[in-house]
């Protein structure tokens, strides 16, 4: 179910989730760009991606998918693996999901501190959930997602095959079909990770 359904049934929830998604996707892509920049790859900076400006990171089609299909994506950060090497590429790929997990943990800690503040806990709970979803979703080891690039860095021969698959015009459709078919399993993993985060911060 897409976010668009909330616009008429619960507009406040729509705004909270939409803002949380925009901010979380922005931090995710910024983390990729910042890490690559720090590790010596000037490509993200050349494309203006080392910024927290959401307009530099959001993808119009990815936003439409979020609104109408319930899942979507931001604009991938361009990097040059030749400037990063195998392990640099791994860290750049992992930086996005790690940033989302850190936000989720921070949101959980703030929930404990602000439990008596009206609406704070509810808003922070949304931020926590959104970031767990983004972290888990992006760590799936299939092409076009960060998990694929992490796996490719760990197993270079497999990485070459995954990169070749990504270059095919039909790769996006196949990945979307896989996500749709495996949605129940992915939801189960998301629930487990969210439970782990909540347990970690004592919720």
mmCIF file of C-alpha atoms in Angstrom:
data_model
loop_
_atom_site.group_PDB
_atom_site.id
_atom_site.type_symbol
_atom_site.label_atom_id
_atom_site.label_comp_id
_atom_site.label_asym_id
_atom_site.label_seq_id
_atom_site.Cartn_x
_atom_site.Cartn_y
_atom_site.Cartn_z
ATOM 1 C CA UNK A 1 0.000 0.000 0.000
ATOM 2 C CA UNK A 2 1.383 3.388 -0.957
ATOM 3 C CA UNK A 3 1.572 6.500 1.162
ATOM 4 C CA UNK A 4 -0.972 8.226 -1.041
ATOM 5 C CA UNK A 5 -3.800 6.383 0.723
ATOM 6 C CA UNK A 6 -2.897 8.125 3.971
ATOM 7 C CA UNK A 7 -3.316 11.541 2.382
ATOM 8 C CA UNK A 8 -7.107 11.313 2.663
ATOM 9 C CA UNK A 9 -7.467 8.915 5.606
ATOM 10 C CA UNK A 10 -4.804 10.330 7.940
ATOM 11 C CA UNK A 11 -3.054 13.420 6.520
ATOM 12 C CA UNK A 12 -1.044 14.025 9.714
ATOM 13 C CA UNK A 13 0.451 10.539 9.507
ATOM 14 C CA UNK A 14 1.131 11.115 5.809
ATOM 15 C CA UNK A 15 3.121 14.274 6.532
ATOM 16 C CA UNK A 16 5.100 12.669 9.379
ATOM 17 C CA UNK A 17 6.025 9.583 7.337
ATOM 18 C CA UNK A 18 6.788 11.615 4.213
ATOM 19 C CA UNK A 19 9.101 13.990 6.083
ATOM 20 C CA UNK A 20 10.805 11.073 7.859
ATOM 21 C CA UNK A 21 11.371 9.336 4.527
ATOM 22 C CA UNK A 22 12.760 12.440 2.811
ATOM 23 C CA UNK A 23 15.164 13.172 5.651
ATOM 24 C CA UNK A 24 16.224 9.535 6.061
ATOM 25 C CA UNK A 25 16.788 8.957 2.341
ATOM 26 C CA UNK A 26 18.788 12.189 2.202
ATOM 27 C CA UNK A 27 21.036 11.153 5.091
ATOM 28 C CA UNK A 28 21.431 7.693 3.520
ATOM 29 C CA UNK A 29 22.696 9.067 0.209
ATOM 30 C CA UNK A 30 24.757 11.775 1.913
ATOM 31 C CA UNK A 31 26.494 9.042 3.944
ATOM 32 C CA UNK A 32 27.492 7.277 0.716
ATOM 33 C CA UNK A 33 28.763 10.528 -0.811
ATOM 34 C CA UNK A 34 30.583 11.750 2.308
ATOM 35 C CA UNK A 35 32.308 8.404 2.841
ATOM 36 C CA UNK A 36 33.464 8.212 -0.788
ATOM 37 C CA UNK A 37 34.692 11.804 -0.584
ATOM 38 C CA UNK A 38 36.630 11.116 2.615
ATOM 39 C CA UNK A 39 38.171 7.977 1.102
ATOM 40 C CA UNK A 40 39.536 9.908 -1.855
ATOM 41 C CA UNK A 41 36.919 9.643 -4.587
ATOM 42 C CA UNK A 42 36.024 13.134 -5.908
ATOM 43 C CA UNK A 43 33.132 11.842 -8.022
ATOM 44 C CA UNK A 44 30.272 12.529 -5.544
ATOM 45 C CA UNK A 45 31.534 16.064 -4.881
ATOM 46 C CA UNK A 46 31.822 16.707 -8.617
ATOM 47 C CA UNK A 47 28.137 15.833 -8.953
ATOM 48 C CA UNK A 48 27.160 17.977 -5.959
ATOM 49 C CA UNK A 49 26.156 15.025 -3.790
ATOM 50 C CA UNK A 50 28.187 15.772 -0.645
ATOM 51 C CA UNK A 51 25.266 17.743 0.743
ATOM 52 C CA UNK A 52 22.216 17.329 2.957
ATOM 53 C CA UNK A 53 20.038 19.123 0.405
ATOM 54 C CA UNK A 54 17.197 16.634 -0.346
ATOM 55 C CA UNK A 55 16.790 18.033 -3.847
ATOM 56 C CA UNK A 56 20.192 16.621 -4.787
ATOM 57 C CA UNK A 57 19.296 13.105 -3.684
ATOM 58 C CA UNK A 58 15.612 12.435 -4.350
ATOM 59 C CA UNK A 59 14.580 10.659 -7.545
ATOM 60 C CA UNK A 60 11.164 11.690 -8.981
ATOM 61 C CA UNK A 61 10.256 8.153 -10.085
ATOM 62 C CA UNK A 62 11.453 6.711 -6.771
ATOM 63 C CA UNK A 63 9.231 9.189 -4.903
ATOM 64 C CA UNK A 64 6.229 8.225 -7.050
ATOM 65 C CA UNK A 65 6.833 4.564 -6.223
ATOM 66 C CA UNK A 66 6.876 5.433 -2.509
ATOM 67 C CA UNK A 67 3.580 7.289 -2.856
ATOM 68 C CA UNK A 68 1.741 4.655 -4.865
ATOM 69 C CA UNK A 69 3.518 1.327 -4.282
ATOM 70 C CA UNK A 70 4.865 1.656 -0.753
ATOM 71 C CA UNK A 71 8.523 1.243 -1.723
ATOM 72 C CA UNK A 72 10.910 3.386 -3.719
ATOM 73 C CA UNK A 73 14.417 4.759 -3.902
ATOM 74 C CA UNK A 74 16.589 7.864 -3.997
ATOM 75 C CA UNK A 75 19.075 8.817 -6.704
ATOM 76 C CA UNK A 76 22.185 6.584 -6.440
ATOM 77 C CA UNK A 77 25.409 8.390 -5.606
ATOM 78 C CA UNK A 78 27.918 8.083 -8.483
ATOM 79 C CA UNK A 79 31.315 6.762 -7.410
ATOM 80 C CA UNK A 80 34.459 5.554 -9.124
ATOM 81 C CA UNK A 81 35.485 2.199 -7.587
ATOM 82 C CA UNK A 82 38.902 2.675 -9.183
ATOM 83 C CA UNK A 83 39.510 5.537 -6.742
ATOM 84 C CA UNK A 84 38.307 3.540 -3.760
ATOM 85 C CA UNK A 85 39.580 0.009 -4.165
ATOM 86 C CA UNK A 86 37.779 -3.068 -2.966
ATOM 87 C CA UNK A 87 37.470 -2.192 0.714
ATOM 88 C CA UNK A 88 36.773 1.466 0.106
ATOM 89 C CA UNK A 89 33.883 0.464 -2.140
ATOM 90 C CA UNK A 90 32.600 -1.822 0.616
ATOM 91 C CA UNK A 91 32.627 0.977 3.191
ATOM 92 C CA UNK A 92 30.957 3.417 0.833
ATOM 93 C CA UNK A 93 28.225 0.858 0.116
ATOM 94 C CA UNK A 94 27.733 0.094 3.796
ATOM 95 C CA UNK A 95 27.681 3.753 4.863
ATOM 96 C CA UNK A 96 24.059 4.324 3.817
ATOM 97 C CA UNK A 97 22.494 1.429 5.775
ATOM 98 C CA UNK A 98 24.777 2.131 8.736
ATOM 99 C CA UNK A 99 23.559 5.753 8.819
ATOM 100 C CA UNK A 100 19.950 4.538 8.902
ATOM 101 C CA UNK A 101 20.652 2.120 11.758
ATOM 102 C CA UNK A 102 22.339 4.922 13.712
ATOM 103 C CA UNK A 103 19.324 7.187 13.180
ATOM 104 C CA UNK A 104 17.018 4.379 14.323
ATOM 105 C CA UNK A 105 19.049 3.881 17.509
ATOM 106 C CA UNK A 106 19.133 7.650 18.166
ATOM 107 C CA UNK A 107 15.370 7.875 17.653
ATOM 108 C CA UNK A 108 14.891 5.045 20.137
ATOM 109 C CA UNK A 109 17.073 6.735 22.735
ATOM 110 C CA UNK A 110 15.170 10.003 22.300
ATOM 111 C CA UNK A 111 11.879 8.117 22.701
ATOM 112 C CA UNK A 112 13.006 7.022 26.154
ATOM 113 C CA UNK A 113 14.017 10.570 27.084
ATOM 114 C CA UNK A 114 10.946 12.315 25.681
ATOM 115 C CA UNK A 115 8.303 9.752 26.571
ATOM 116 C CA UNK A 116 6.231 12.361 28.450
ATOM 117 C CA UNK A 117 6.376 14.974 25.655
ATOM 118 C CA UNK A 118 3.120 15.002 23.660
ATOM 119 C CA UNK A 119 3.445 13.408 20.191
ATOM 120 C CA UNK A 120 7.245 13.139 20.478
ATOM 121 C CA UNK A 121 7.237 9.387 21.053
ATOM 122 C CA UNK A 122 4.842 8.800 18.147
ATOM 123 C CA UNK A 123 6.958 10.865 15.729
ATOM 124 C CA UNK A 124 10.194 9.256 16.887
ATOM 125 C CA UNK A 125 8.626 5.806 16.533
ATOM 126 C CA UNK A 126 7.926 6.585 12.877
ATOM 127 C CA UNK A 127 11.525 7.771 12.369
ATOM 128 C CA UNK A 128 12.833 4.607 14.014
ATOM 129 C CA UNK A 129 10.652 2.348 11.853
ATOM 130 C CA UNK A 130 11.404 4.184 8.600
ATOM 131 C CA UNK A 131 15.141 3.910 9.159
ATOM 132 C CA UNK A 132 15.027 0.236 10.072
ATOM 133 C CA UNK A 133 13.091 -0.397 6.850
ATOM 134 C CA UNK A 134 15.646 1.543 4.793
ATOM 135 C CA UNK A 135 18.594 -0.212 6.424
ATOM 136 C CA UNK A 136 17.197 -3.733 5.980
ATOM 137 C CA UNK A 137 15.853 -3.077 2.484
ATOM 138 C CA UNK A 138 19.175 -1.717 1.248
ATOM 139 C CA UNK A 139 21.171 -4.577 2.764
ATOM 140 C CA UNK A 140 19.343 -7.171 0.659
ATOM 141 C CA UNK A 141 22.172 -8.682 -1.454
ATOM 142 C CA UNK A 142 20.505 -8.262 -4.837
ATOM 143 C CA UNK A 143 21.553 -5.979 -7.727
ATOM 144 C CA UNK A 144 20.792 -2.244 -7.513
ATOM 145 C CA UNK A 145 20.861 -2.340 -3.691
ATOM 146 C CA UNK A 146 23.741 -1.634 -1.317
ATOM 147 C CA UNK A 147 23.808 -5.243 -0.170
ATOM 148 C CA UNK A 148 24.753 -6.303 -3.690
ATOM 149 C CA UNK A 149 27.735 -3.964 -3.737
ATOM 150 C CA UNK A 150 28.846 -5.084 -0.287
ATOM 151 C CA UNK A 151 28.644 -8.704 -1.433
ATOM 152 C CA UNK A 152 30.503 -7.798 -4.620
ATOM 153 C CA UNK A 153 33.325 -6.217 -2.613
ATOM 154 C CA UNK A 154 33.587 -9.307 -0.414
ATOM 155 C CA UNK A 155 33.480 -11.699 -3.392
ATOM 156 C CA UNK A 156 34.975 -9.822 -6.396
ATOM 157 C CA UNK A 157 34.164 -12.541 -8.961
ATOM 158 C CA UNK A 158 30.513 -12.410 -7.936
ATOM 159 C CA UNK A 159 30.659 -8.613 -7.931
ATOM 160 C CA UNK A 160 31.535 -8.569 -11.611
ATOM 161 C CA UNK A 161 28.518 -10.745 -12.426
ATOM 162 C CA UNK A 162 26.226 -8.552 -10.349
ATOM 163 C CA UNK A 163 27.549 -5.421 -12.060
ATOM 164 C CA UNK A 164 26.896 -6.989 -15.470
ATOM 165 C CA UNK A 165 23.340 -7.818 -14.397
ATOM 166 C CA UNK A 166 22.758 -4.238 -13.214
ATOM 167 C CA UNK A 167 23.768 -2.959 -16.629
ATOM 168 C CA UNK A 168 20.959 -4.899 -18.315
ATOM 169 C CA UNK A 169 17.830 -2.859 -19.205
ATOM 170 C CA UNK A 170 15.520 -5.418 -17.551
ATOM 171 C CA UNK A 171 17.381 -5.572 -14.221
ATOM 172 C CA UNK A 172 15.158 -3.006 -12.472
ATOM 173 C CA UNK A 173 11.962 -4.894 -13.349
ATOM 174 C CA UNK A 174 13.386 -8.219 -12.134
ATOM 175 C CA UNK A 175 14.551 -6.686 -8.853
ATOM 176 C CA UNK A 176 11.153 -5.069 -8.256
ATOM 177 C CA UNK A 177 9.414 -8.400 -8.938
ATOM 178 C CA UNK A 178 11.731 -10.146 -6.488
ATOM 179 C CA UNK A 179 11.001 -7.573 -3.788
ATOM 180 C CA UNK A 180 7.261 -7.948 -4.367
ATOM 181 C CA UNK A 181 7.416 -11.759 -4.207
ATOM 182 C CA UNK A 182 9.689 -11.819 -1.144
ATOM 183 C CA UNK A 183 7.837 -9.036 0.665
ATOM 184 C CA UNK A 184 6.581 -11.229 3.536
ATOM 185 C CA UNK A 185 10.087 -12.533 4.249
ATOM 186 C CA UNK A 186 11.517 -9.019 4.086
ATOM 187 C CA UNK A 187 8.814 -7.770 6.463
ATOM 188 C CA UNK A 188 9.766 -10.538 8.906
ATOM 189 C CA UNK A 189 13.415 -9.498 8.854
ATOM 190 C CA UNK A 190 12.445 -5.845 9.309
ATOM 191 C CA UNK A 191 10.350 -6.783 12.358
ATOM 192 C CA UNK A 192 13.257 -8.735 13.868
ATOM 193 C CA UNK A 193 15.733 -5.892 13.333
ATOM 194 C CA UNK A 194 13.306 -3.353 14.760
ATOM 195 C CA UNK A 195 12.860 -5.561 17.812
ATOM 196 C CA UNK A 196 16.641 -5.743 18.180
ATOM 197 C CA UNK A 197 16.987 -1.946 17.979
ATOM 198 C CA UNK A 198 14.213 -1.419 20.495
ATOM 199 C CA UNK A 199 15.794 -3.951 22.842
ATOM 200 C CA UNK A 200 19.183 -2.290 22.424
ATOM 201 C CA UNK A 201 17.869 1.079 23.607
ATOM 202 C CA UNK A 202 15.634 -0.422 26.288
ATOM 203 C CA UNK A 203 12.198 0.254 24.813
#
